[in-house]
């Protein structure tokens, strides 16, 4: 059985698309994972996916001076990745991008496929493009930036489509519309606080499931309000929610659009290269989502009310967008191997 090495980590946005592909390929291939000691390791361990640790180094946008040593540290990381790849001897490397994937890509002697989820390519994808047979992209305007670019959509876990509504699991009656606030795997303190600030007025009309992120605080316990730090059963969460408030990570937006969940996107702006703003504006331009910028968070309740009143309009726009590239990506992997 041939082996595929999946790489990518640091945030769920780099990990869960790989998991979605592994679920589709594990019957036919030996699927293993290589990454750092971030959440990719614990997620793989929970799913019994063989995991190989490598050294990684992160480029910090918020600490520019610390990046001076990055090129030297990256060399050591590539050596670490070479040792792991020699042990595995893969037929293919699939990179989901991010700093945790780059050493594996640069060290690989096997064919490489890269996938870029965002509207514009990240640094790891730019540095990986020459090693890649194809740079697979979730957005068509991103694909045209690469000679070897190909628009395919986003890998999505197919179990998301099988979620069942379960308000009782979250301690909610289900008598009011339910809002899911999803700040991402590491949470979003700004979004969390904006929701906490308006909770009394919000709970007059809606019930709220608040995914705060690990080690992030939510509001006080009260009727109609449930906090979770990280939800592993996202299929259930999405199925239970009537509308979603989320950051504008490409994977989160793709999930909401694929599931036709009316969505307010609040893009991360500080300590960011602007990718979330671009992701959100692209889909907003297609009429699929509503966008609320961070400096507009005082208007979160009017934005929620508008979304709920016009949810059919947003669902209709979402229905015209095909974001799920899982089958196409699986086919490309099999053809290349």
Short mmCIF file of N, CA and C in Angstrom, two decimals, residues 99-182:
data_model
loop_
_atom_site.label_atom_id
_atom_site.label_comp_id
_atom_site.label_asym_id
_atom_site.label_seq_id
_atom_site.Cartn_x
_atom_site.Cartn_y
_atom_site.Cartn_z
N UNK A 99 3.32 27.28 8.35
CA UNK A 99 4.73 27.08 8.70
C UNK A 99 5.05 25.62 9.03
N UNK A 100 4.07 24.86 9.53
CA UNK A 100 4.33 23.47 9.91
C UNK A 100 4.48 22.55 8.71
N UNK A 101 4.02 22.98 7.54
CA UNK A 101 4.12 22.15 6.34
C UNK A 101 5.37 22.43 5.53
N UNK A 102 5.90 23.64 5.63
CA UNK A 102 6.97 24.06 4.74
C UNK A 102 8.21 23.16 4.80
N UNK A 103 8.72 22.76 5.97
CA UNK A 103 9.91 21.91 5.97
C UNK A 103 9.71 20.59 5.23
N UNK A 104 8.54 19.98 5.37
CA UNK A 104 8.25 18.73 4.68
C UNK A 104 8.27 18.93 3.16
N UNK A 105 7.65 20.01 2.71
CA UNK A 105 7.62 20.31 1.26
C UNK A 105 9.03 20.50 0.72
N UNK A 106 9.82 21.31 1.40
CA UNK A 106 11.18 21.61 0.93
C UNK A 106 12.09 20.38 0.98
N UNK A 107 11.80 19.46 1.88
CA UNK A 107 12.64 18.27 2.03
C UNK A 107 12.22 17.12 1.13
N UNK A 108 11.05 17.20 0.54
CA UNK A 108 10.48 16.04 -0.17
C UNK A 108 11.18 15.73 -1.49
N UNK A 109 11.43 14.43 -1.70
CA UNK A 109 11.87 13.94 -3.00
C UNK A 109 10.70 13.35 -3.79
N UNK A 110 9.60 13.11 -3.09
CA UNK A 110 8.38 12.60 -3.72
C UNK A 110 7.60 13.76 -4.33
N UNK A 111 6.69 13.48 -5.26
CA UNK A 111 5.84 14.55 -5.80
C UNK A 111 5.07 15.26 -4.69
N UNK A 112 4.85 16.56 -4.90
CA UNK A 112 4.19 17.40 -3.90
C UNK A 112 2.95 18.05 -4.51
N UNK A 113 1.85 18.00 -3.77
CA UNK A 113 0.68 18.81 -4.07
C UNK A 113 0.49 19.80 -2.93
N UNK A 114 0.27 21.05 -3.26
CA UNK A 114 -0.02 22.07 -2.25
C UNK A 114 -1.47 22.52 -2.41
N UNK A 115 -2.09 22.89 -1.29
CA UNK A 115 -3.42 23.45 -1.36
C UNK A 115 -3.46 24.77 -0.61
N UNK A 116 -3.97 25.81 -1.27
CA UNK A 116 -4.13 27.13 -0.67
C UNK A 116 -5.60 27.43 -0.50
N UNK A 117 -6.01 27.66 0.74
CA UNK A 117 -7.43 27.88 1.04
C UNK A 117 -7.88 29.32 0.84
N UNK A 118 -6.96 30.27 0.97
CA UNK A 118 -7.35 31.68 0.99
C UNK A 118 -7.43 32.30 -0.40
N UNK A 119 -8.06 33.47 -0.44
CA UNK A 119 -8.23 34.20 -1.70
C UNK A 119 -6.88 34.58 -2.30
N UNK A 120 -5.90 34.92 -1.44
CA UNK A 120 -4.55 35.21 -1.90
C UNK A 120 -3.58 34.25 -1.20
N UNK A 121 -2.50 33.88 -1.87
CA UNK A 121 -1.61 32.85 -1.31
C UNK A 121 -0.82 33.32 -0.11
N UNK A 122 -0.64 32.42 0.86
CA UNK A 122 0.19 32.70 2.01
C UNK A 122 1.66 32.48 1.69
N UNK A 123 2.50 32.85 2.64
CA UNK A 123 3.95 32.79 2.43
C UNK A 123 4.41 31.35 2.17
N UNK A 124 3.87 30.39 2.93
CA UNK A 124 4.29 29.00 2.75
C UNK A 124 3.97 28.49 1.35
N UNK A 125 2.80 28.87 0.83
CA UNK A 125 2.44 28.45 -0.53
C UNK A 125 3.36 29.08 -1.56
N UNK A 126 3.68 30.35 -1.37
CA UNK A 126 4.60 31.02 -2.30
C UNK A 126 5.97 30.34 -2.32
N UNK A 127 6.41 29.92 -1.13
CA UNK A 127 7.73 29.28 -1.03
C UNK A 127 7.70 27.83 -1.51
N UNK A 128 6.51 27.26 -1.60
CA UNK A 128 6.38 25.85 -1.98
C UNK A 128 6.08 25.65 -3.46
N UNK A 129 5.72 26.71 -4.17
CA UNK A 129 5.17 26.55 -5.51
C UNK A 129 6.11 25.84 -6.49
N UNK A 130 7.43 26.07 -6.36
CA UNK A 130 8.37 25.46 -7.30
C UNK A 130 8.55 23.96 -7.05
N UNK A 131 8.27 23.54 -5.82
CA UNK A 131 8.36 22.10 -5.50
C UNK A 131 7.09 21.36 -5.87
N UNK A 132 6.02 22.10 -6.07
CA UNK A 132 4.71 21.47 -6.25
C UNK A 132 4.44 21.11 -7.70
N UNK A 133 3.88 19.91 -7.90
CA UNK A 133 3.37 19.54 -9.21
C UNK A 133 2.19 20.43 -9.58
N UNK A 134 1.32 20.64 -8.61
CA UNK A 134 0.18 21.54 -8.76
C UNK A 134 -0.01 22.33 -7.47
N UNK A 135 -0.40 23.59 -7.62
CA UNK A 135 -0.87 24.38 -6.47
C UNK A 135 -2.39 24.44 -6.60
N UNK A 136 -3.06 23.65 -5.77
CA UNK A 136 -4.51 23.59 -5.79
C UNK A 136 -5.08 24.74 -4.97
N UNK A 137 -6.12 25.38 -5.49
CA UNK A 137 -6.62 26.59 -4.85
C UNK A 137 -8.12 26.53 -4.62
N UNK A 138 -8.53 27.12 -3.50
CA UNK A 138 -9.95 27.15 -3.16
C UNK A 138 -10.68 28.27 -3.88
N UNK A 139 -9.95 29.28 -4.33
CA UNK A 139 -10.53 30.42 -5.04
C UNK A 139 -9.95 30.50 -6.45
N UNK A 140 -10.80 30.69 -7.42
CA UNK A 140 -10.34 30.78 -8.81
C UNK A 140 -9.35 31.93 -9.03
N UNK A 141 -9.57 33.14 -8.43
CA UNK A 141 -8.60 34.21 -8.64
C UNK A 141 -7.22 33.92 -8.05
N UNK A 142 -7.14 33.02 -7.10
CA UNK A 142 -5.84 32.63 -6.55
C UNK A 142 -5.10 31.71 -7.51
N UNK A 143 -5.83 30.80 -8.12
CA UNK A 143 -5.21 29.81 -9.01
C UNK A 143 -4.48 30.46 -10.18
N UNK A 144 -5.00 31.56 -10.69
CA UNK A 144 -4.39 32.19 -11.87
C UNK A 144 -3.06 32.86 -11.53
N UNK A 145 -2.72 32.96 -10.26
CA UNK A 145 -1.45 33.57 -9.87
C UNK A 145 -0.27 32.60 -10.04
N UNK A 146 -0.57 31.34 -10.28
CA UNK A 146 0.49 30.33 -10.38
C UNK A 146 0.47 29.68 -11.76
N UNK A 147 1.65 29.45 -12.33
CA UNK A 147 1.74 28.73 -13.60
C UNK A 147 1.19 27.32 -13.46
N UNK A 148 1.36 26.74 -12.28
CA UNK A 148 0.87 25.39 -12.03
C UNK A 148 -0.36 25.40 -11.11
N UNK A 149 -1.07 26.52 -11.11
CA UNK A 149 -2.26 26.65 -10.27
C UNK A 149 -3.48 25.96 -10.87
N UNK A 150 -4.35 25.47 -10.01
CA UNK A 150 -5.58 24.81 -10.46
C UNK A 150 -6.68 25.08 -9.43
N UNK A 151 -7.78 25.62 -9.88
CA UNK A 151 -8.92 25.89 -9.01
C UNK A 151 -9.69 24.60 -8.75
N UNK A 152 -9.83 24.25 -7.48
CA UNK A 152 -10.50 23.00 -7.13
C UNK A 152 -11.56 23.13 -6.04
N UNK A 153 -11.54 24.21 -5.26
CA UNK A 153 -12.41 24.31 -4.10
C UNK A 153 -11.69 23.86 -2.83
N UNK A 154 -12.45 23.65 -1.77
CA UNK A 154 -11.90 23.37 -0.44
C UNK A 154 -12.20 21.93 -0.02
N UNK A 155 -11.23 21.24 0.59
CA UNK A 155 -11.54 19.91 1.14
C UNK A 155 -12.43 20.05 2.38
N UNK A 156 -13.58 19.41 2.36
CA UNK A 156 -14.51 19.46 3.48
C UNK A 156 -14.81 18.06 3.97
N UNK A 157 -14.87 17.91 5.28
CA UNK A 157 -15.23 16.61 5.85
C UNK A 157 -16.68 16.30 5.50
N UNK A 158 -16.89 15.17 4.85
CA UNK A 158 -18.22 14.84 4.35
C UNK A 158 -19.21 14.55 5.47
N UNK A 159 -18.71 14.31 6.67
CA UNK A 159 -19.61 14.09 7.81
C UNK A 159 -20.37 15.36 8.18
N UNK A 160 -19.89 16.52 7.74
CA UNK A 160 -20.58 17.78 8.03
C UNK A 160 -22.01 17.77 7.47
N UNK A 161 -22.20 17.07 6.38
CA UNK A 161 -23.52 17.04 5.75
C UNK A 161 -24.50 16.13 6.49
N UNK A 162 -24.00 15.38 7.45
CA UNK A 162 -24.85 14.40 8.13
C UNK A 162 -25.18 14.81 9.57
N UNK A 163 -24.98 16.07 9.92
CA UNK A 163 -25.26 16.54 11.27
C UNK A 163 -26.76 16.56 11.56
N UNK A 164 -27.09 16.34 12.82
CA UNK A 164 -28.50 16.36 13.25
C UNK A 164 -28.71 17.47 14.27
N UNK A 165 -29.77 18.22 14.12
CA UNK A 165 -30.09 19.31 15.04
C UNK A 165 -30.29 18.75 16.44
N UNK A 166 -29.65 19.36 17.44
CA UNK A 166 -29.72 18.84 18.82
C UNK A 166 -29.57 19.99 19.82
N UNK A 167 -30.61 20.81 19.91
CA UNK A 167 -30.57 21.95 20.83
C UNK A 167 -30.40 21.48 22.28
N UNK A 168 -31.01 20.36 22.62
CA UNK A 168 -30.95 19.86 24.00
C UNK A 168 -29.52 19.55 24.43
N UNK A 169 -28.70 19.10 23.49
CA UNK A 169 -27.29 18.80 23.83
C UNK A 169 -26.60 20.04 24.38
N UNK A 170 -26.98 21.20 23.89
CA UNK A 170 -26.37 22.46 24.34
C UNK A 170 -27.16 23.12 25.47
N UNK A 171 -28.16 22.41 26.00
CA UNK A 171 -28.95 22.96 27.10
C UNK A 171 -29.93 24.03 26.66
N UNK A 172 -30.32 24.00 25.38
CA UNK A 172 -31.22 25.01 24.83
C UNK A 172 -32.58 24.39 24.54
N UNK A 173 -33.62 25.21 24.64
CA UNK A 173 -34.98 24.70 24.44
C UNK A 173 -35.32 24.53 22.97
N UNK A 174 -34.69 25.32 22.11
CA UNK A 174 -35.00 25.28 20.69
C UNK A 174 -36.22 26.12 20.33
N UNK A 175 -36.74 26.88 21.30
CA UNK A 175 -37.92 27.70 21.04
C UNK A 175 -37.59 29.03 20.36
N UNK A 176 -36.32 29.40 20.40
CA UNK A 176 -35.86 30.62 19.73
C UNK A 176 -34.87 30.26 18.62
N UNK A 177 -34.70 31.15 17.66
CA UNK A 177 -33.63 30.93 16.68
C UNK A 177 -32.29 30.81 17.41
N UNK A 178 -31.43 29.96 16.90
CA UNK A 178 -30.14 29.69 17.56
C UNK A 178 -28.99 30.27 16.74
N UNK A 179 -28.16 31.05 17.41
CA UNK A 179 -26.96 31.62 16.81
C UNK A 179 -25.75 30.82 17.28
N UNK A 180 -24.91 30.39 16.36
CA UNK A 180 -23.63 29.79 16.71
C UNK A 180 -22.54 30.82 16.48
N UNK A 181 -21.80 31.16 17.53
CA UNK A 181 -20.67 32.09 17.43
C UNK A 181 -19.40 31.25 17.44
N UNK A 182 -18.68 31.26 16.33
CA UNK A 182 -17.53 30.38 16.15
C UNK A 182 -16.30 31.23 15.87
#
